[in-house]
XYZ file of C-alpha atoms in Angstrom:
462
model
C 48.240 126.445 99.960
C 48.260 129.539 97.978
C 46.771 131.367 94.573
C 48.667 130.697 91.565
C 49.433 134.577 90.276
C 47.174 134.913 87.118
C 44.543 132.440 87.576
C 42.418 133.853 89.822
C 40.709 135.388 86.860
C 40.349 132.291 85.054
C 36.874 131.480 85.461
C 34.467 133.312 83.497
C 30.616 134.163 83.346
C 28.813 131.588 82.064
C 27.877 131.562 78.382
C 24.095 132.777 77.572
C 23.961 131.409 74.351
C 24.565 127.836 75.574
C 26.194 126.697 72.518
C 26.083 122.934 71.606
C 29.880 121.850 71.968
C 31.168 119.123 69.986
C 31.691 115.912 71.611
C 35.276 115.464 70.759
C 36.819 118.904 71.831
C 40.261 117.540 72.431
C 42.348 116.904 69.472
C 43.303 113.687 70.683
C 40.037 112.400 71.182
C 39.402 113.122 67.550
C 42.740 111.135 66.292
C 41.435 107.848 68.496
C 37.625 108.258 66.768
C 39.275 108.902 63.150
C 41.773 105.482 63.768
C 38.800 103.145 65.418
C 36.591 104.346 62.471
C 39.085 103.578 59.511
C 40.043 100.218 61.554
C 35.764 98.937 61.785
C 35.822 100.264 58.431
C 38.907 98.240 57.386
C 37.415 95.105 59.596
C 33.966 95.518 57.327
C 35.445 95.310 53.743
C 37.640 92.277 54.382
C 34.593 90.573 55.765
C 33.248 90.452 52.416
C 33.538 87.596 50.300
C 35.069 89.289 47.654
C 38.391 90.104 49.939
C 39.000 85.961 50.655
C 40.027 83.203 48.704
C 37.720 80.744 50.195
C 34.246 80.909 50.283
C 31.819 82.935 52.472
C 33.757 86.060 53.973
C 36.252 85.607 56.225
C 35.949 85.895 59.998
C 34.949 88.729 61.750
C 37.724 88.820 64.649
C 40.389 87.778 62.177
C 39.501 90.383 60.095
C 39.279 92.982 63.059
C 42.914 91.850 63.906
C 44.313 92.263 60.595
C 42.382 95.616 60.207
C 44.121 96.843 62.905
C 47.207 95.608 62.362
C 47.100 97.404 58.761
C 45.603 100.376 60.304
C 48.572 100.323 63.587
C 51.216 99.448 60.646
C 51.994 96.703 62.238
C 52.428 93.231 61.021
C 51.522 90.826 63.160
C 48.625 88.364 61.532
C 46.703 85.304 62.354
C 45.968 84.136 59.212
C 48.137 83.699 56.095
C 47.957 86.974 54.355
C 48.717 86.142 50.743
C 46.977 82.287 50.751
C 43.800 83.978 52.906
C 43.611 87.197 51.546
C 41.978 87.954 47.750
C 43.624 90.326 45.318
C 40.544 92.611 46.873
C 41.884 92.183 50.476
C 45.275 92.783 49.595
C 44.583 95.952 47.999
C 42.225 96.721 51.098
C 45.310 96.398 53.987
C 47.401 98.624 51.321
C 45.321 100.977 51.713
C 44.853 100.481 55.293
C 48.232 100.200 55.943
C 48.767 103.576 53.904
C 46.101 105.472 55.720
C 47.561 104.482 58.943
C 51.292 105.092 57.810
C 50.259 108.638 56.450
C 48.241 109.267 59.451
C 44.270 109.410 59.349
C 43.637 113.004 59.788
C 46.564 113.728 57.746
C 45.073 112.139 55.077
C 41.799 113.971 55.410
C 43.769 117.249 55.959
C 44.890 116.466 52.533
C 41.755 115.771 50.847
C 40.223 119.108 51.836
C 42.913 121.237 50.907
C 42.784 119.485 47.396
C 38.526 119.925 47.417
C 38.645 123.359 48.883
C 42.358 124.706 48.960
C 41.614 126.113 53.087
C 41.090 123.817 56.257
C 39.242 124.887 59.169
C 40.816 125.707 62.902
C 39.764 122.157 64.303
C 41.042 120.251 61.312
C 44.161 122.156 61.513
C 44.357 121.597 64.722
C 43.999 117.944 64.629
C 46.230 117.789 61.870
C 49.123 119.866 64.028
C 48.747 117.308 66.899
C 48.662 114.159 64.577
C 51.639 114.892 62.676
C 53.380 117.303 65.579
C 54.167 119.951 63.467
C 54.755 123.076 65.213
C 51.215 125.180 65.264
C 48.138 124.639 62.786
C 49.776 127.537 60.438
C 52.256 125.255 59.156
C 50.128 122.501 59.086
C 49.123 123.190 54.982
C 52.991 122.794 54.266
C 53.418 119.655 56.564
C 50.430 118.069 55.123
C 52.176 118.120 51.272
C 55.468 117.466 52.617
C 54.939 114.605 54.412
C 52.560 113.037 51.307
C 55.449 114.036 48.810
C 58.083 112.549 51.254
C 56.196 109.019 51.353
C 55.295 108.401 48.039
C 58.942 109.502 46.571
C 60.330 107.506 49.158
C 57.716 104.586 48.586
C 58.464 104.862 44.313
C 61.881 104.389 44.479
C 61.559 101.509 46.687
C 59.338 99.937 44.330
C 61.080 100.429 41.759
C 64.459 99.139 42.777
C 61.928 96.160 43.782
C 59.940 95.676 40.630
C 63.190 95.437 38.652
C 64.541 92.382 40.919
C 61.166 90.580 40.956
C 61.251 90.858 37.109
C 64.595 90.120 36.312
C 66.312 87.271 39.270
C 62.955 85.492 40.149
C 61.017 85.931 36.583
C 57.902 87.449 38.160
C 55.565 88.767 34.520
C 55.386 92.342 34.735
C 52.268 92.980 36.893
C 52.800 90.998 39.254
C 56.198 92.201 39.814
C 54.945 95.932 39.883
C 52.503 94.664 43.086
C 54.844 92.868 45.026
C 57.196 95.788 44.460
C 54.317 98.249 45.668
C 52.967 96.392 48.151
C 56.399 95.707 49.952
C 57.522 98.870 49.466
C 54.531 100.756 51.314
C 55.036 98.045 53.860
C 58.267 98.660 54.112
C 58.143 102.584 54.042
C 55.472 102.650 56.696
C 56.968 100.112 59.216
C 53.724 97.630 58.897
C 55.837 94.271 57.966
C 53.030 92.802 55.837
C 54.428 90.612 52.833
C 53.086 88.300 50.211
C 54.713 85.262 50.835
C 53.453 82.906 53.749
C 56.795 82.738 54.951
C 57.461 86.665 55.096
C 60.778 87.013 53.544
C 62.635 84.338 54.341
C 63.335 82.825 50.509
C 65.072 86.402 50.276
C 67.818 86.231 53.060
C 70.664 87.034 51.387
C 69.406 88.951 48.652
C 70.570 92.450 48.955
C 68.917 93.836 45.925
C 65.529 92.516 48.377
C 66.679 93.102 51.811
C 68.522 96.453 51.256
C 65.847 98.449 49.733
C 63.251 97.452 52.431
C 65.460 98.303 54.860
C 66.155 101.543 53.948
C 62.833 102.415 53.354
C 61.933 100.726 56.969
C 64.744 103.544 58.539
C 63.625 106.155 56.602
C 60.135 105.677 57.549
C 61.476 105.079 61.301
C 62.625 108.597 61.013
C 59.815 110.269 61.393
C 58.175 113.273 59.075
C 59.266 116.325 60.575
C 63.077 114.846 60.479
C 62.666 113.579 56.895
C 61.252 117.112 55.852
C 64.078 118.794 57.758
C 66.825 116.600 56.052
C 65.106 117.619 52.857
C 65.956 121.314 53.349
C 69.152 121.082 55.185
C 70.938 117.531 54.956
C 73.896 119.674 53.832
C 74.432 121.605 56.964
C 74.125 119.181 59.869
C 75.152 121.959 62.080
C 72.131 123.838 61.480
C 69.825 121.104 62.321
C 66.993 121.329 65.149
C 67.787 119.164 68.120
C 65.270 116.719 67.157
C 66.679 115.906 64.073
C 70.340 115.585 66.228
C 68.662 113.451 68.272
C 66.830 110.901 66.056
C 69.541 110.667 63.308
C 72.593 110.132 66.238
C 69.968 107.139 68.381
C 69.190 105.878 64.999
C 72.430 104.862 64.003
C 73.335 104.152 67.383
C 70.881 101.326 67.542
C 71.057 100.094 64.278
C 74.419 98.840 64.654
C 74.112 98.195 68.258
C 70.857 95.908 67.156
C 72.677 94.514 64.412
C 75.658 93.713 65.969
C 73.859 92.266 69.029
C 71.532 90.199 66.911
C 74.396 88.999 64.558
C 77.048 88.343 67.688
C 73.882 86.089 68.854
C 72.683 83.903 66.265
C 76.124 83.768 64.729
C 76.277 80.072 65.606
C 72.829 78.927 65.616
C 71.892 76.236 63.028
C 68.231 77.344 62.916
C 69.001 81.078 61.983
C 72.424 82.425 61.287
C 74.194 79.268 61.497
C 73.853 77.423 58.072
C 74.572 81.412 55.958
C 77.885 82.403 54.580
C 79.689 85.327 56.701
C 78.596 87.738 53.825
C 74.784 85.900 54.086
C 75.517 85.857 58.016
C 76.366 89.901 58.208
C 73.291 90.775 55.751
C 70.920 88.842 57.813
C 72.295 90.183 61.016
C 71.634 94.044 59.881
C 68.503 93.029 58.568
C 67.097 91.748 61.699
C 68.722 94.170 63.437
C 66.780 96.874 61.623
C 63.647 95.348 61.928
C 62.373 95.527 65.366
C 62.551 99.530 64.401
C 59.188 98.861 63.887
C 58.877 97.011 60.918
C 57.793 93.070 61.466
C 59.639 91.798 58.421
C 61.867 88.703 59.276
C 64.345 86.912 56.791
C 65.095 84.366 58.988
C 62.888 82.176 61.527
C 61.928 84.426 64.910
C 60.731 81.536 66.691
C 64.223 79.298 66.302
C 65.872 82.327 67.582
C 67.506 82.107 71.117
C 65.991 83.139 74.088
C 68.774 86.146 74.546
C 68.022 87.617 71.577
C 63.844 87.424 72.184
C 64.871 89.624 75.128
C 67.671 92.411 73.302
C 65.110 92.624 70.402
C 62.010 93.051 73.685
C 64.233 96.184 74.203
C 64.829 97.009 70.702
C 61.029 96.810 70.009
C 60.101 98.709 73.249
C 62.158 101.626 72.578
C 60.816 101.457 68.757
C 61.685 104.717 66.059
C 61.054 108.354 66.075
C 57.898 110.360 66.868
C 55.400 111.637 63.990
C 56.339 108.732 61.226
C 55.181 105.081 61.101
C 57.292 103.878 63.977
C 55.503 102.931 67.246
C 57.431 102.088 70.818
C 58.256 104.590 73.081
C 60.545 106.441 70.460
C 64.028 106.805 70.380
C 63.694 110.712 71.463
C 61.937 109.341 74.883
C 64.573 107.065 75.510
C 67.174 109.468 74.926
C 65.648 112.277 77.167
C 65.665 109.674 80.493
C 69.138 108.367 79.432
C 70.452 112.020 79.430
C 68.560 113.228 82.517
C 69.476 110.491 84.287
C 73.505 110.813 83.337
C 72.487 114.454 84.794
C 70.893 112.884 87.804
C 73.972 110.760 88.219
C 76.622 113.288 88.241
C 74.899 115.534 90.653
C 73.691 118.271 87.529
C 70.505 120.619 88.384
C 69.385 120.125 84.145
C 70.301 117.597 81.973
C 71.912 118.891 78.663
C 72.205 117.487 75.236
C 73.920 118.938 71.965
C 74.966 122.058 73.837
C 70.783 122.211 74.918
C 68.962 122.478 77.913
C 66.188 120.382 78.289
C 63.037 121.644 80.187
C 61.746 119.581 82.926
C 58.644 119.160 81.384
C 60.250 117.282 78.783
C 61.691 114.758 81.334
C 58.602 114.377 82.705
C 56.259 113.917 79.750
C 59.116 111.342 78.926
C 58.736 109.190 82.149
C 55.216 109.412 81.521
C 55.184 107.710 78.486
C 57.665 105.137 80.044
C 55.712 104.188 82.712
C 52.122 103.919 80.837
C 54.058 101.874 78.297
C 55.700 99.517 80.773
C 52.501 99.031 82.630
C 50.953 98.520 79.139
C 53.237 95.408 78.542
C 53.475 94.073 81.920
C 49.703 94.014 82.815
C 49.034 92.251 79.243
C 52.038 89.726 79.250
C 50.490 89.163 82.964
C 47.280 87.914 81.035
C 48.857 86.034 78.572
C 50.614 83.920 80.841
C 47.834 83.123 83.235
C 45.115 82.112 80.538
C 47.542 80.566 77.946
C 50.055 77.752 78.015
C 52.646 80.068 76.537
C 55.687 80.767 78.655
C 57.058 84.187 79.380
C 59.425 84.850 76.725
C 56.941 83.977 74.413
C 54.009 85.794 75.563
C 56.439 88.997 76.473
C 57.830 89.265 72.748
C 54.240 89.286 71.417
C 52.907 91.753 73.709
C 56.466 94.038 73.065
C 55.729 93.521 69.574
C 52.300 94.234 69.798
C 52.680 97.616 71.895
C 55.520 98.567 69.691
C 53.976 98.355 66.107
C 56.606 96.149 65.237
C 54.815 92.547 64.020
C 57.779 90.326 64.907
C 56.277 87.146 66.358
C 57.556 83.474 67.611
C 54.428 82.209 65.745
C 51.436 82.051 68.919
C 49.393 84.814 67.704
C 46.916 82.939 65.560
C 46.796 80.014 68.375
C 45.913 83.103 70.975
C 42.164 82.415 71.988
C 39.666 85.453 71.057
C 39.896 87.480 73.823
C 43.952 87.508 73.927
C 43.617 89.062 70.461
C 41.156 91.931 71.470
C 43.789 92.078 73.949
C 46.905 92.436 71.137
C 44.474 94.764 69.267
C 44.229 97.362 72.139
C 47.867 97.421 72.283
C 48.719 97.730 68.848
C 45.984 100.751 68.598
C 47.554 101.930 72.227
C 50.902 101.455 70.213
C 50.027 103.173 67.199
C 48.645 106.897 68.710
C 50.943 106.655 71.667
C 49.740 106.191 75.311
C 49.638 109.815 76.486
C 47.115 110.506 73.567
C 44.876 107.522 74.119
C 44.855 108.631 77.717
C 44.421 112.582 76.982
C 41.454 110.921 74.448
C 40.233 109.134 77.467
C 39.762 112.141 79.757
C 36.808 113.787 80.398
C 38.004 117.108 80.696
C 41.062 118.799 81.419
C 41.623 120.236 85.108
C 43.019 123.735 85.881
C 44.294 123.447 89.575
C 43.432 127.337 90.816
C 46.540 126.415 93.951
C 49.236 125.186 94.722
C 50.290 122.939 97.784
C 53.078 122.935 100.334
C 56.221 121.448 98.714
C 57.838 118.275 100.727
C 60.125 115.582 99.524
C 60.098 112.443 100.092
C 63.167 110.320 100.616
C 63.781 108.479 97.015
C 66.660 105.620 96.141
């Protein structure tokens, strides 16, 4: 055992003025009290009987559940959002879903900066770690970009919308303008909500539809800092940060390896792909194939799909988007640092290398991290599914995956889940939504500086 150099001089005198500290020192403890607040928040307005159509408010755990399914950008539901859900309610998971999209503290960030034009070091702070810019002195110029990014992103969307609502199904003018809103924020910021009780499954081989939502489902997928870079330099790929490299190359490598996969699948089936045209056949494929990126939209019927494809879409929904945007899973920049260091691994390497750049072994390890809490995530709550409900495993596993990865897919057992089995679905999605290494930093009581260091051994591994 011996001193690390340096910290010896850590510890300091004790402070005299014994200062009241705030409860919620940590940034991330802030970002889990901000989301838990807008989601009882979001649970308390659709309670009232104003946000149903029937009467008397609606109930309180299926209003938790879709508050934090809104809030998570999720999707997944256990009632019938537009036959449930008032005009009032509708407009409430909007906003819920846009709040959660933009990012809670990002949205507050915002709103002081347009009160009071400054934001103090623990908003900025919160703000940096929330959006993972790179330092709280940027954070005033992420703040604007990533607000000016969504709701360009989010208008054109609607607007390509709007105009096919109006003109090919003769929607009158307002409502036209909401569905093209609401699916277009939906769509932007992953969530999967829709206004039709059958998602959008009248619209499966309308490109003019399916197109637009899923570009706005990638673009969201991509993540803020990406989109912002892009913005600047989308000209000179060469000068991009390897972040961007990574996202943009793992993003088109799984959308065609999704689509493909799902299309190659359901090809035949007479529930799904089966009775489309090859031109209906190949839109539906990439559609679906785009979706468990995390956006829970579905243009053809998840639960007639076959049991192969439940599992490559598990995968697809595990792995999930890019970090800082509306995508959950364990991001496509995770999976791509343990596929990398172990190719390194494999061919006997001492660092694993990408785009001509050395990672640091922190990296690897904060990615196996997140791996492992997210497995143990899905395998502990698939392990209660299946011992208190009749549902077998591929069932229970693709709504847990979907759960955990913000994505809202489902093969139609959530609403039958008893009570408890959607508190459980709700932790996930909020586990889901801030990632499992914040939850867990939020979780901590404190953070411990070890003064030494230990003998080194190693074990025998493989």
């Amino acid at each position: 055992m011996r001193l690390i150099p340096g910290r010896e001089r850590a510890t300091s005198a004790p402070d005299l003025t014994k200062r009241r500290r705030p409860r919620l020192r940590h940034p991330a403890q802030v970002l889990v009290a901000a989301f838990f607040a807008v989601l009882m928040a979001g649970a308390g307005l659709l309670c009232l009987p104003v946000a149903s159509t029937g009467p008397g408010g609606a109930d309180f755990l299926d209003a938790l559940f879709t508050s934090a399914s809104a809030v998570c950008v999720t999707g997944l539901i256990v009632v019938d959002t537009p036959a449930h859900w008032s005009g009032f309610g509708q407009g409430v998971i909007l906003v819920l879903i846009q709040l959660g999209g933009l990012g809670v503290m990002t949205f507050a960030s915002l709103l002081v900066l347009l009160v009071s034009h400054r934001l103090r070091l623990r908003a900025r702070l919160t703000a940096a770690a929330e959006t993972k810019s790179l330092g709280p002195g940027d954070v005033r110029g992420v703040v604007f970009g990533v607000v000016k990014v969504s709701l360009l992103l989010e208008a054109i969307t609607a607007l390509v919308l709007l105009t096919r609502f109006a003109t090919a199904y003769d929607e009158p003018l307002p409502r036209a303008l909401w569905l093209g809103v609401f699916h277009a924020v939906s769509a932007f910021n992953n969530a999967g909500f829709a206004l039709y009780s059958d998602n959008l499954m009248g619209f499966t081989t309308d490109p003019w539809i399916c197109l637009p939502i899923t570009f706005a489902v990638v673009a969201g997928g991509l993540g803020f800092p990406v989109l912002l870079e892009l913005r600047r330099r989308w000209r000179t790929p060469r000068r991009w940060s390897l972040h961007t490299r990574i996202v943009v190359w793992a993003t088109c490598a799984f959308i065609v390896g999704g689509s493909v996969f799902v299309t190659a699948l359901e090809w035949d089936n007479p529930h799904t792909l089966g009775p489309l045209s090859v031109p209906g056949k190949l839109l539906a494929g990439l559609f679906q194939g785009v979706m468990p990126r995390t956006a829970g939209f579905n243009s053809v019927d998840i639960a007639e799909m076959n049991p192969a494809t439940w599992l490559g879409v598990d995968v697809l929904m595990f792995v999930g988007g890019a970090s800082a945007g509306t995508a959950g899973g364990i991001k496509i920049t995770t999976f791509a640092v343990l596929l990398v260091a172990v190719y390194a691994e494999v061919r006997g390497e001492d660092s694993a290398n990408i785009f001509h750049r050395r990672l640091q072994r922190g990296v690897e390890r904060q990615a196996l991290t997140v791996v492992l809490l997210g497995a143990a995530a899905v395998v502990l709550s698939t392990l209660v599914l299946l011992t208190r409900t009749s549902h077998n495993l591929d069932q229970s596993l693709f709504e847990v995956v979907s759960a955990f990865g913000t994505v809202g897919l489902s093969t139609g057992i959530t609403a039958d889940l008893p009570g408890l089995e959607q508190l459980l679905l709700i932790v996930l999605m909020f586990v889901g939504r801030l990632g499992p290494i914040t939850v867990a930093s939020a979780l901590a009581l404190r953070h411990r500086v070890r003064l030494y260091q230990l003998p080194e051994e190693r074990p025998i591994i493989g």
